[in-house]
PDB file of C-alpha atoms in Angstrom:
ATOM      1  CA  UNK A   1     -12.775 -24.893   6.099  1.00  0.00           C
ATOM      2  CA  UNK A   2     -10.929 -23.558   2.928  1.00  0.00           C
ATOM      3  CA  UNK A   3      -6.849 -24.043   2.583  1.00  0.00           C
ATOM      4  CA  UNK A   4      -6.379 -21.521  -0.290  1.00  0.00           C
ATOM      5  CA  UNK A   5      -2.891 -22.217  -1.910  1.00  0.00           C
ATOM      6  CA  UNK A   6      -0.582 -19.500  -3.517  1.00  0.00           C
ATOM      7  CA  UNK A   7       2.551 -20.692  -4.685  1.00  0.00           C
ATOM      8  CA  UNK A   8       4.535 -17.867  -6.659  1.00  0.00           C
ATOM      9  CA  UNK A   9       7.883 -17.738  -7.691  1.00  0.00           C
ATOM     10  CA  UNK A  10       9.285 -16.493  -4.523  1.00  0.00           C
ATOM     11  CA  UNK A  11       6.699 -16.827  -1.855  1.00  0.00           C
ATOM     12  CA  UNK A  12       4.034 -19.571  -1.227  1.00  0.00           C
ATOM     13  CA  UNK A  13       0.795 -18.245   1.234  1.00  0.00           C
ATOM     14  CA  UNK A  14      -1.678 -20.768   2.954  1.00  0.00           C
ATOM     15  CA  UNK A  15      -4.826 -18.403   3.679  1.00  0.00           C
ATOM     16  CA  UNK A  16      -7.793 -20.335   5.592  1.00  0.00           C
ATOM     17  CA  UNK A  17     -10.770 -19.319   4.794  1.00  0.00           C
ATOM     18  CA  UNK A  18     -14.078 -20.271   7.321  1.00  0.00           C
ATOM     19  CA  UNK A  19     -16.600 -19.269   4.092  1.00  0.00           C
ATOM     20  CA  UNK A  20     -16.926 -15.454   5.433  1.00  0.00           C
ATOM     21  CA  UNK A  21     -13.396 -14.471   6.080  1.00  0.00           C
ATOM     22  CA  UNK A  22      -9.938 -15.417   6.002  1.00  0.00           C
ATOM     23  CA  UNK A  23      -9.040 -16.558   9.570  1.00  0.00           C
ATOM     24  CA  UNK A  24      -5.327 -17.036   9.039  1.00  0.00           C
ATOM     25  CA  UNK A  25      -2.647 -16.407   6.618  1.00  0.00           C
ATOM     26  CA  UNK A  26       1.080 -17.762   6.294  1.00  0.00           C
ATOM     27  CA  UNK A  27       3.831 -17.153   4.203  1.00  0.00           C
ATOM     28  CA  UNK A  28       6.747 -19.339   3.465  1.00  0.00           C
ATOM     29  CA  UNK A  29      10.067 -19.142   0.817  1.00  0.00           C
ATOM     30  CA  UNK A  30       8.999 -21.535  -2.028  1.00  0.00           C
ATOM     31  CA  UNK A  31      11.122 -24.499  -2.472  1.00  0.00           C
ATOM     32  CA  UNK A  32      10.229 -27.055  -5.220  1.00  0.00           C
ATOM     33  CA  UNK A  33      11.890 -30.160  -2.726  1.00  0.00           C
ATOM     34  CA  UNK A  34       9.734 -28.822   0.121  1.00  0.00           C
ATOM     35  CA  UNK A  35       7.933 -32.325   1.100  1.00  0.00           C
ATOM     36  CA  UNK A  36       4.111 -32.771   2.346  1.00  0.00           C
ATOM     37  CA  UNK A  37       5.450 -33.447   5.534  1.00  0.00           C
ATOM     38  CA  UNK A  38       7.040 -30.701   6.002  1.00  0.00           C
ATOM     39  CA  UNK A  39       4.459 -28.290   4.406  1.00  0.00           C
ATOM     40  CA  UNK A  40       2.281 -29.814   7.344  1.00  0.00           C
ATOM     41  CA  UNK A  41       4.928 -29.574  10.446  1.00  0.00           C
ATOM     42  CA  UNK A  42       5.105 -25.582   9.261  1.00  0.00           C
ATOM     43  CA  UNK A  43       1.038 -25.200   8.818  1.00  0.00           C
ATOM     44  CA  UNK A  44       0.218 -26.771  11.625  1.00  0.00           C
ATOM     45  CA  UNK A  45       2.827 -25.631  14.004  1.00  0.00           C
ATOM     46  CA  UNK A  46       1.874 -22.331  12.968  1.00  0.00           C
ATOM     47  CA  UNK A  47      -2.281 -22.952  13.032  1.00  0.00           C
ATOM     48  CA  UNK A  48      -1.475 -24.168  16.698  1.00  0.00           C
ATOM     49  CA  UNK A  49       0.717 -21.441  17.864  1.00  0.00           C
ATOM     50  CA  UNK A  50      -2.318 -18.743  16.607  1.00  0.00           C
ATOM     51  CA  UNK A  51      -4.864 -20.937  18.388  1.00  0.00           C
ATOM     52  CA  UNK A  52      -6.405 -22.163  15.221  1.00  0.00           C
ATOM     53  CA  UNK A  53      -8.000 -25.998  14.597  1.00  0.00           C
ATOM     54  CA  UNK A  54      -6.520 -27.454  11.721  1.00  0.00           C
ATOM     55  CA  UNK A  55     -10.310 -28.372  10.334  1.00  0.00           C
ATOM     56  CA  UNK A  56      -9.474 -28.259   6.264  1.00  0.00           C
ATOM     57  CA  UNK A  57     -11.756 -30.176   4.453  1.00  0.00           C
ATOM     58  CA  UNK A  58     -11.226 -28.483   1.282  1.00  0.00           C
ATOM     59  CA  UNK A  59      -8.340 -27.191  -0.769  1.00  0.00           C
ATOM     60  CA  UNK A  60      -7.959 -24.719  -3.999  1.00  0.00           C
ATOM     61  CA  UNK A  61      -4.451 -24.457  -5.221  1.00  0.00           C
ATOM     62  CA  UNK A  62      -2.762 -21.895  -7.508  1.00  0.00           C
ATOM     63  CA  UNK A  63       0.829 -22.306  -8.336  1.00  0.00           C
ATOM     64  CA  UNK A  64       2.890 -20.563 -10.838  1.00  0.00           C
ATOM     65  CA  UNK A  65       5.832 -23.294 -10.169  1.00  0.00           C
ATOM     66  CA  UNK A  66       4.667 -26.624 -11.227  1.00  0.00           C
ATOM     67  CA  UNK A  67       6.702 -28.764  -9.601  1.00  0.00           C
ATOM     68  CA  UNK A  68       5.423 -27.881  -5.996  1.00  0.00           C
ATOM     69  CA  UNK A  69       2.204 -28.816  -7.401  1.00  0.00           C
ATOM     70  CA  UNK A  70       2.907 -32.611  -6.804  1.00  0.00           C
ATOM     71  CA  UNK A  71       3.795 -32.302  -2.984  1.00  0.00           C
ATOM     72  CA  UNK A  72       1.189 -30.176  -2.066  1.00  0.00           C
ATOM     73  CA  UNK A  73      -1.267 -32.868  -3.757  1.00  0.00           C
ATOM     74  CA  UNK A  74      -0.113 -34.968  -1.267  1.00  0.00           C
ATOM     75  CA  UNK A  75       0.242 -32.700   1.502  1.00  0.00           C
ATOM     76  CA  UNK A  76      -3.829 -32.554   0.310  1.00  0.00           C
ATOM     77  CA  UNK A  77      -4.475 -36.530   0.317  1.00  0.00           C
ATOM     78  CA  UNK A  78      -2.561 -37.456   3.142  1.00  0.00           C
ATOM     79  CA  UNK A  79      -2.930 -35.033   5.989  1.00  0.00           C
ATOM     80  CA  UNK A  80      -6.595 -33.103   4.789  1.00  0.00           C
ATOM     81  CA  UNK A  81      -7.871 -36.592   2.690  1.00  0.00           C
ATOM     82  CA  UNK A  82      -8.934 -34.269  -0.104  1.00  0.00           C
ATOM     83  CA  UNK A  83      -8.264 -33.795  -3.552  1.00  0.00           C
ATOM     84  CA  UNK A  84      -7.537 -29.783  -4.724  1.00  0.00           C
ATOM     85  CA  UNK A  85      -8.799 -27.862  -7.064  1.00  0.00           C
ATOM     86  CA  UNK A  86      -5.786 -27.082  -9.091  1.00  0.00           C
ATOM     87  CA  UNK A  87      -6.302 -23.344 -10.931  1.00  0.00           C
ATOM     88  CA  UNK A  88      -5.224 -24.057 -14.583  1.00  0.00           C
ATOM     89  CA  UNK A  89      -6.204 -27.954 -14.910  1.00  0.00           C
ATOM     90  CA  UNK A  90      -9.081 -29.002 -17.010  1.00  0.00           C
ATOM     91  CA  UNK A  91     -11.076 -29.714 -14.262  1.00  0.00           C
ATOM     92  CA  UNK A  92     -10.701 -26.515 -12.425  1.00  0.00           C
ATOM     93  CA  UNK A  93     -13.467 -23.814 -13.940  1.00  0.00           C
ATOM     94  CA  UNK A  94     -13.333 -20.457 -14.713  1.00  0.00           C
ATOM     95  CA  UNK A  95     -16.207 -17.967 -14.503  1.00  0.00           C
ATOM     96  CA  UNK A  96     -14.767 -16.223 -17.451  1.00  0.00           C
ATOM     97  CA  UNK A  97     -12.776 -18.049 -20.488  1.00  0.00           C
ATOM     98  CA  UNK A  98      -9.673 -16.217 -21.045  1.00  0.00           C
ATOM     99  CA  UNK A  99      -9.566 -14.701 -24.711  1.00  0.00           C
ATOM    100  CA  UNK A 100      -5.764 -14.937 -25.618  1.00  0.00           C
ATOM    101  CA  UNK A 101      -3.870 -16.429 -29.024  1.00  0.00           C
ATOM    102  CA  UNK A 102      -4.795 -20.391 -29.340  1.00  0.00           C
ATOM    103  CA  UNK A 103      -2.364 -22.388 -27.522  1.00  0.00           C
ATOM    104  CA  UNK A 104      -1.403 -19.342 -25.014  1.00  0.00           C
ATOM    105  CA  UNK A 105      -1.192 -20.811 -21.651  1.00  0.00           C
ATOM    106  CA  UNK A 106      -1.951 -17.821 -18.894  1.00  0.00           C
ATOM    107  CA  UNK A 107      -0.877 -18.341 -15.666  1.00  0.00           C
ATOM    108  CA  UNK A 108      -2.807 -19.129 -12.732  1.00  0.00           C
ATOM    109  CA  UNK A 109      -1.678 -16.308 -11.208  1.00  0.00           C
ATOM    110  CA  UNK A 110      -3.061 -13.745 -13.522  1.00  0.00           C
ATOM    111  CA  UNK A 111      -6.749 -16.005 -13.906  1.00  0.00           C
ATOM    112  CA  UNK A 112      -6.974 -15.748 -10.032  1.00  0.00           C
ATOM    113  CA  UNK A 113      -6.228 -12.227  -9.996  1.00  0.00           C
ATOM    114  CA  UNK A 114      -8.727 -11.490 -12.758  1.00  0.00           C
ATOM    115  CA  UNK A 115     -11.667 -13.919 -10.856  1.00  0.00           C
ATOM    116  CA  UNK A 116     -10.552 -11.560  -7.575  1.00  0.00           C
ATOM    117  CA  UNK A 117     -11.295  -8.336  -9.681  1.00  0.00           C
ATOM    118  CA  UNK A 118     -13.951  -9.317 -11.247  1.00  0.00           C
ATOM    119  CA  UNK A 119     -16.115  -9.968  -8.441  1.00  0.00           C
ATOM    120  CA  UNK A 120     -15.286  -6.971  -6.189  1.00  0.00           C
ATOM    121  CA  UNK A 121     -15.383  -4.315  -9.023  1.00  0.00           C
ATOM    122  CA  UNK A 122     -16.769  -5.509 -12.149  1.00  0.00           C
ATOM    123  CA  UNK A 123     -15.332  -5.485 -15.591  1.00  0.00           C
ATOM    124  CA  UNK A 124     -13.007  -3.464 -18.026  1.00  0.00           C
ATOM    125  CA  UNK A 125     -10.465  -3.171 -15.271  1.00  0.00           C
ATOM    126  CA  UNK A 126      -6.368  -3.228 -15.144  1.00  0.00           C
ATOM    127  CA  UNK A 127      -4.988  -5.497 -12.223  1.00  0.00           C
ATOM    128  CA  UNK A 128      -1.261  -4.773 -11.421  1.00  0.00           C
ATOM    129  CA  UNK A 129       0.184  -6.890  -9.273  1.00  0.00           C
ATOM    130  CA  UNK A 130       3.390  -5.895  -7.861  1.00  0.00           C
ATOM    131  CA  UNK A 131       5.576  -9.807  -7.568  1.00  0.00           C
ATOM    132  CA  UNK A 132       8.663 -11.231  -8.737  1.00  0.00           C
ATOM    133  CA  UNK A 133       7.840  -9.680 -12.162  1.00  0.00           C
ATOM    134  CA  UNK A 134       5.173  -6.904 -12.525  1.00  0.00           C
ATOM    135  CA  UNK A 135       2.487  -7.798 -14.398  1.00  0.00           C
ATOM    136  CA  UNK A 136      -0.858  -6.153 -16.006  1.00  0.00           C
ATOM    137  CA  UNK A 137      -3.820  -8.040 -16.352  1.00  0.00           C
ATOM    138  CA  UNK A 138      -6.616  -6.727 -18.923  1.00  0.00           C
ATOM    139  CA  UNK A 139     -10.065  -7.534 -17.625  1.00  0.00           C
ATOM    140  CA  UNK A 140     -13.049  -7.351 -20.119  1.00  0.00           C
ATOM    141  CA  UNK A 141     -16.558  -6.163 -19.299  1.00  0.00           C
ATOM    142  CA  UNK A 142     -17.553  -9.899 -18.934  1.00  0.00           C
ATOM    143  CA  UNK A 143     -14.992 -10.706 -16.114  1.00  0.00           C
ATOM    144  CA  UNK A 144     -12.515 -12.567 -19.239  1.00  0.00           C
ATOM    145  CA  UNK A 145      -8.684 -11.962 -18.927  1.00  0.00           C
ATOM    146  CA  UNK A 146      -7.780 -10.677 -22.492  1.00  0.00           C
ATOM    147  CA  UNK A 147      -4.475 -10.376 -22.298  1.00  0.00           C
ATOM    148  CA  UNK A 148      -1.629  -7.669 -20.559  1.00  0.00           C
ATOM    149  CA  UNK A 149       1.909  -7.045 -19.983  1.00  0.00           C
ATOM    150  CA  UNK A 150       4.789  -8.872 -18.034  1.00  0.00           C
ATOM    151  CA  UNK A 151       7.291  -6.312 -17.109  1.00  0.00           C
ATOM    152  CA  UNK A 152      10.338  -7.227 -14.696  1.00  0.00           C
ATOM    153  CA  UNK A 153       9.948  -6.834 -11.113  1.00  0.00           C
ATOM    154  CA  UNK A 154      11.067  -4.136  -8.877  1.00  0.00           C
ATOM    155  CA  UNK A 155      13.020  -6.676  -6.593  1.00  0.00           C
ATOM    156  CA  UNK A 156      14.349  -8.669  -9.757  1.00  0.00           C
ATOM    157  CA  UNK A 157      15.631  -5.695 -11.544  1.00  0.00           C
ATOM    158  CA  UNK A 158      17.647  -4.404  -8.467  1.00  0.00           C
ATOM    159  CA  UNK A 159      19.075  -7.948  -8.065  1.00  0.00           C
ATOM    160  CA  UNK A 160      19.899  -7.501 -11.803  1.00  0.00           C
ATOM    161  CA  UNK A 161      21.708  -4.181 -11.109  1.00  0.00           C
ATOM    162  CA  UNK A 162      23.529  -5.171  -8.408  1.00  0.00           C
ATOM    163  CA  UNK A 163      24.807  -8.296 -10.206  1.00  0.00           C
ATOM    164  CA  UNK A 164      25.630  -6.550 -13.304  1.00  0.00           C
ATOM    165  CA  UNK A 165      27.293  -3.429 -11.798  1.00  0.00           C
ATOM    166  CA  UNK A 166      30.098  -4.704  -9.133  1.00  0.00           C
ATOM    167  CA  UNK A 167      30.283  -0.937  -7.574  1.00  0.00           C
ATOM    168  CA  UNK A 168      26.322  -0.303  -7.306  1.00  0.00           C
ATOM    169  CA  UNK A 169      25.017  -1.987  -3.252  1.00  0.00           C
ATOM    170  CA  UNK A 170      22.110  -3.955  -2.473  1.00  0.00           C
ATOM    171  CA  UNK A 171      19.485  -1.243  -1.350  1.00  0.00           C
ATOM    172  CA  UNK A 172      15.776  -1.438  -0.157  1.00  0.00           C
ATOM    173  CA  UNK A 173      12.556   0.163  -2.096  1.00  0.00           C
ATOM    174  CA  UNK A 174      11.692   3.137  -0.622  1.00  0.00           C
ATOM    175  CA  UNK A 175       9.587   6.787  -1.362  1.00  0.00           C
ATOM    176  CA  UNK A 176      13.460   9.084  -1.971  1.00  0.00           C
ATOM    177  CA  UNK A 177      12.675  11.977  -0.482  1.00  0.00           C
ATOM    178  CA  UNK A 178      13.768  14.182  -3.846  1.00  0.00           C
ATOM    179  CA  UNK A 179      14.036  12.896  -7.288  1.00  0.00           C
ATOM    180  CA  UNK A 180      17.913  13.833  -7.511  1.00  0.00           C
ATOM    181  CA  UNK A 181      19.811  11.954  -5.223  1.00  0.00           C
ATOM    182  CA  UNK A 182      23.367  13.342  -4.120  1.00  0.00           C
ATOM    183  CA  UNK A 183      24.974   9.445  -3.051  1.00  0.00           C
ATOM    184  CA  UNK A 184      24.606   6.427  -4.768  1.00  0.00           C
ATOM    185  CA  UNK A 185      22.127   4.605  -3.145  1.00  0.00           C
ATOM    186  CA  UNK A 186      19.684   7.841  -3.461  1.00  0.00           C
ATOM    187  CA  UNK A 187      20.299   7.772  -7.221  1.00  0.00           C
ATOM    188  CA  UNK A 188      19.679   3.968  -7.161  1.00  0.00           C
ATOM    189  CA  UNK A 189      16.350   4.353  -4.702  1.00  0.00           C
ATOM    190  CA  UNK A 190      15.155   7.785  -7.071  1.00  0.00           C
ATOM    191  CA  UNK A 191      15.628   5.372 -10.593  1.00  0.00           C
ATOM    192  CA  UNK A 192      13.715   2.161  -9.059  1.00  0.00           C
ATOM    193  CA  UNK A 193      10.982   4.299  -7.369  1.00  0.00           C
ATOM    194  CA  UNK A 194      10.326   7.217 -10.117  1.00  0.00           C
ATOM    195  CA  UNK A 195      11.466   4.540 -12.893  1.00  0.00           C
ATOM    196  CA  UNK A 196       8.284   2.089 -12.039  1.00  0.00           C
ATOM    197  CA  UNK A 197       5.870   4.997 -11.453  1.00  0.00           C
ATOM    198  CA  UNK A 198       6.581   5.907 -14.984  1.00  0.00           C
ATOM    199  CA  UNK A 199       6.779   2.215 -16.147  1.00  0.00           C
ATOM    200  CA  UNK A 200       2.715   1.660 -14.533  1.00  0.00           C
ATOM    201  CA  UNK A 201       1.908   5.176 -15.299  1.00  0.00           C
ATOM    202  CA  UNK A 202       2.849   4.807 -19.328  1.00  0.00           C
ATOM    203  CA  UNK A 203       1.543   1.095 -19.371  1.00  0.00           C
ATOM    204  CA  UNK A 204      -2.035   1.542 -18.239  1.00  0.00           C
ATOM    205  CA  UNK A 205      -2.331   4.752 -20.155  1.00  0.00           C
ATOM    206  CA  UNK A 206      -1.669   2.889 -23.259  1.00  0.00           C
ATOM    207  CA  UNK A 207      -3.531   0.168 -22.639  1.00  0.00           C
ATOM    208  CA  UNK A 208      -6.423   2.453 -22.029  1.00  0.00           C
ATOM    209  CA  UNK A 209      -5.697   3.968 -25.274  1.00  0.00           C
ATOM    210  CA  UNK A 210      -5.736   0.390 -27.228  1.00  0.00           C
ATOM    211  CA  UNK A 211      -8.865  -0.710 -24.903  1.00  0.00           C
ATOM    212  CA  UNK A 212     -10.364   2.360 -25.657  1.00  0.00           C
ATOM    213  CA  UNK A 213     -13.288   2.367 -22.794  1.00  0.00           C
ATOM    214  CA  UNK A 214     -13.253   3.603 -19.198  1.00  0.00           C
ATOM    215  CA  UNK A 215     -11.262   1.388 -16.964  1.00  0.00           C
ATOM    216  CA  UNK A 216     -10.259   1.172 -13.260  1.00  0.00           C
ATOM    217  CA  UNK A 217      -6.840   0.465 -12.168  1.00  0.00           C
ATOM    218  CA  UNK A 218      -6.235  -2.358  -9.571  1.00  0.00           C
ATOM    219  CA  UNK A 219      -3.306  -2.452  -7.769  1.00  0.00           C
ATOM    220  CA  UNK A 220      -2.321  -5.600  -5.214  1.00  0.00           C
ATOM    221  CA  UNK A 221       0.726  -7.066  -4.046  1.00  0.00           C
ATOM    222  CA  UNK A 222       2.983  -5.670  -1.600  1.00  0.00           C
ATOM    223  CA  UNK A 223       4.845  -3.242  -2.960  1.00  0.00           C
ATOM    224  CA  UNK A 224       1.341  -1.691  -4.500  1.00  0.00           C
ATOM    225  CA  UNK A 225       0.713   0.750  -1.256  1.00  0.00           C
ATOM    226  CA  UNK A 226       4.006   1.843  -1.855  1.00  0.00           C
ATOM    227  CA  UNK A 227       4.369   3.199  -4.976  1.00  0.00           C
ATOM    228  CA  UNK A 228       1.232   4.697  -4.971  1.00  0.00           C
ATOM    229  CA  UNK A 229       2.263   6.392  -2.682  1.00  0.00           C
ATOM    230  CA  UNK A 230       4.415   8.621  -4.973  1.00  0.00           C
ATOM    231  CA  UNK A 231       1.344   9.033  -7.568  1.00  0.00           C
ATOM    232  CA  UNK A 232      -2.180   8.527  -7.963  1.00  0.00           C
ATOM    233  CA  UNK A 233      -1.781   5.399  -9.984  1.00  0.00           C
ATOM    234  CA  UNK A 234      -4.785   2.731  -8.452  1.00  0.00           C
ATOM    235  CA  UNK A 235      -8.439   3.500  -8.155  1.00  0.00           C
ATOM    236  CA  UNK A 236      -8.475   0.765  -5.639  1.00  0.00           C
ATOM    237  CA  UNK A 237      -5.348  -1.148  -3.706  1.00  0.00           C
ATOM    238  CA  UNK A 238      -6.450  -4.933  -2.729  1.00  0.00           C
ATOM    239  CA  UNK A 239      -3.907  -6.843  -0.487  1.00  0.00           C
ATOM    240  CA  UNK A 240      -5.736  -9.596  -0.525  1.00  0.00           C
ATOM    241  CA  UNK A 241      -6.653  -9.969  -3.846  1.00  0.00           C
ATOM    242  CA  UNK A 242      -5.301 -13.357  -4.964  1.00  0.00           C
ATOM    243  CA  UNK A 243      -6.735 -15.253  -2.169  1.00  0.00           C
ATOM    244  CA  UNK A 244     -10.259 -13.817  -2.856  1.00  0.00           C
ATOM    245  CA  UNK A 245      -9.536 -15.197  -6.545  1.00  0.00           C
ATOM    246  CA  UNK A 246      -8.932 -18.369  -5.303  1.00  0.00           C
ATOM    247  CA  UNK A 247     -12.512 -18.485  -2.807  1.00  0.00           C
ATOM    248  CA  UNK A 248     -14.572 -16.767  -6.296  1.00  0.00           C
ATOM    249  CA  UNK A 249     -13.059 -19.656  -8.088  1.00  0.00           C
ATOM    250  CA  UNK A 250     -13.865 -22.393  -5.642  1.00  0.00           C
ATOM    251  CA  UNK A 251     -17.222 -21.143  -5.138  1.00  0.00           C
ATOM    252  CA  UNK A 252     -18.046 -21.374  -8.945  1.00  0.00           C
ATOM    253  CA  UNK A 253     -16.772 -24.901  -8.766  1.00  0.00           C
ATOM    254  CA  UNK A 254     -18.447 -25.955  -6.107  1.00  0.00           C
ATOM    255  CA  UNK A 255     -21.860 -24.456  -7.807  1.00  0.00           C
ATOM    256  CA  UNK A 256     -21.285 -25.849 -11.186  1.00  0.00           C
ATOM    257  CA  UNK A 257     -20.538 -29.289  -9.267  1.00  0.00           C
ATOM    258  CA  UNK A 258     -22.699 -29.933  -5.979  1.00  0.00           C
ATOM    259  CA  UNK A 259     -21.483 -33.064  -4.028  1.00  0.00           C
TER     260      UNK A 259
END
């Protein structure tokens, strides 16, 4: 079986995947000391609780944090005795070559996303994906990230409020009921909500403008069912979207390399 790897900012998901579906998913706080060892008391504590053989035999990795990289290579060697594919290392292949400014380095993150997209819907697509910062991925007609936007995220800007303004609460992301909100936290819950509908709304308009074809809108992480639920912003929401990335990408590896 598959161990797909996502190691974001804030979260880290194991998704196995048994070559036709995914069979289980975790999700863990990601913490660069986190050990192998203990990456494998959580995984398989957690395979074994949902009844699940821990039968990995290969691994795909995509981490936006570098310096987990190193433990969960050998997390990899020393409890599944394989080496990963790591998504952004030379040896990892893309279907697509990203077209951005020589010397750009894209993240993983966004190269998974756009593999994900890719195959499920074809090209000249926008992928927003709704995690610790919001981003917008550009996908050509050939399945090539071209570029996009990096916007802060919802959670990170209401940390930054609430840091920055002593009198304003922490408050959860939530649909307000009315734009104008009569207490604080309504006001606070009306400008996060209505502010990012506006911020995706404006963004993929104009990058249609500069793209200046037909594209589809994406929409995946898990704030994405959300917030379009205040707007017809996505032509298609895909919760899984990273993880299907990382299986596209394997497979293409595993093609261009049989062994």
């Amino acid at each position: 079986m598959l161990l797909c790897i996502d190691t974001g900012n804030t979260n880290t998901v194991f998704s196995v995947w048994d070559g036709t579906a995914f069979i289980a998913t975790f999700r863990t706080s990601t913490e660069h000391t986190r050990t192998a060892d203990q990456y494998f008391v959580w995984f398989s504590t957690l395979m074994a609780h949902h009844k699940v053989p821990v039968d990995v035999t290969e691994v795909i990795i995509s981490s936006t944090v570098p310096r987990v990289v190193f433990n969960l290579r050998v997390l990899c060697d020393r409890y599944f005795k394989t080496r990963p594919l790591v998504v952004g290392k030379p040896e990892c292949l893309l279907p697509a070559q990203a077209r951005v400014d020589e010397g750009t380095i894209v993240g993983p993150d966004r190269l998974v996303n756009t593999a994900g997209a890719f195959d499920r819907h074809g090209g000249d697509l926008i992928v927003v994906d709704f995690g610790t910062a919001t981003t917008f991925d550009v996908v050509a007609h050939d399945g090539a990230y071209i570029g996009g936007v990096i916007a802060p995220g919802v959670n990170l800007s209401l940390e930054a409020l609430h840091q920055a303004a002593a009198a304003l609460p922490h408050i959860d992301v939530t649909k307000p009921q009315v734009v104008i909100g009569t207490n604080t936290v309504a006001c606070m819950q009306s400008g996060v909500f209505w502010g990012y509908i506006g911020l995706v709304r404006g963004i993929c308009d104009r990058i249609r403008d500069e793209y200046d074809a037909p594209m589809r809108v994406i929409g995946t992480g898990g704030l994405a069912p959300l917030f379009s639920s205040g707007d017809v912003l996505f032509d298609q929401i895909e919760d899984d979207l990273t993880m299907h990335g990382l299986t596209v990408i394997h497979k293409y590896n595993k093609d261009k390399n049989p062994s």
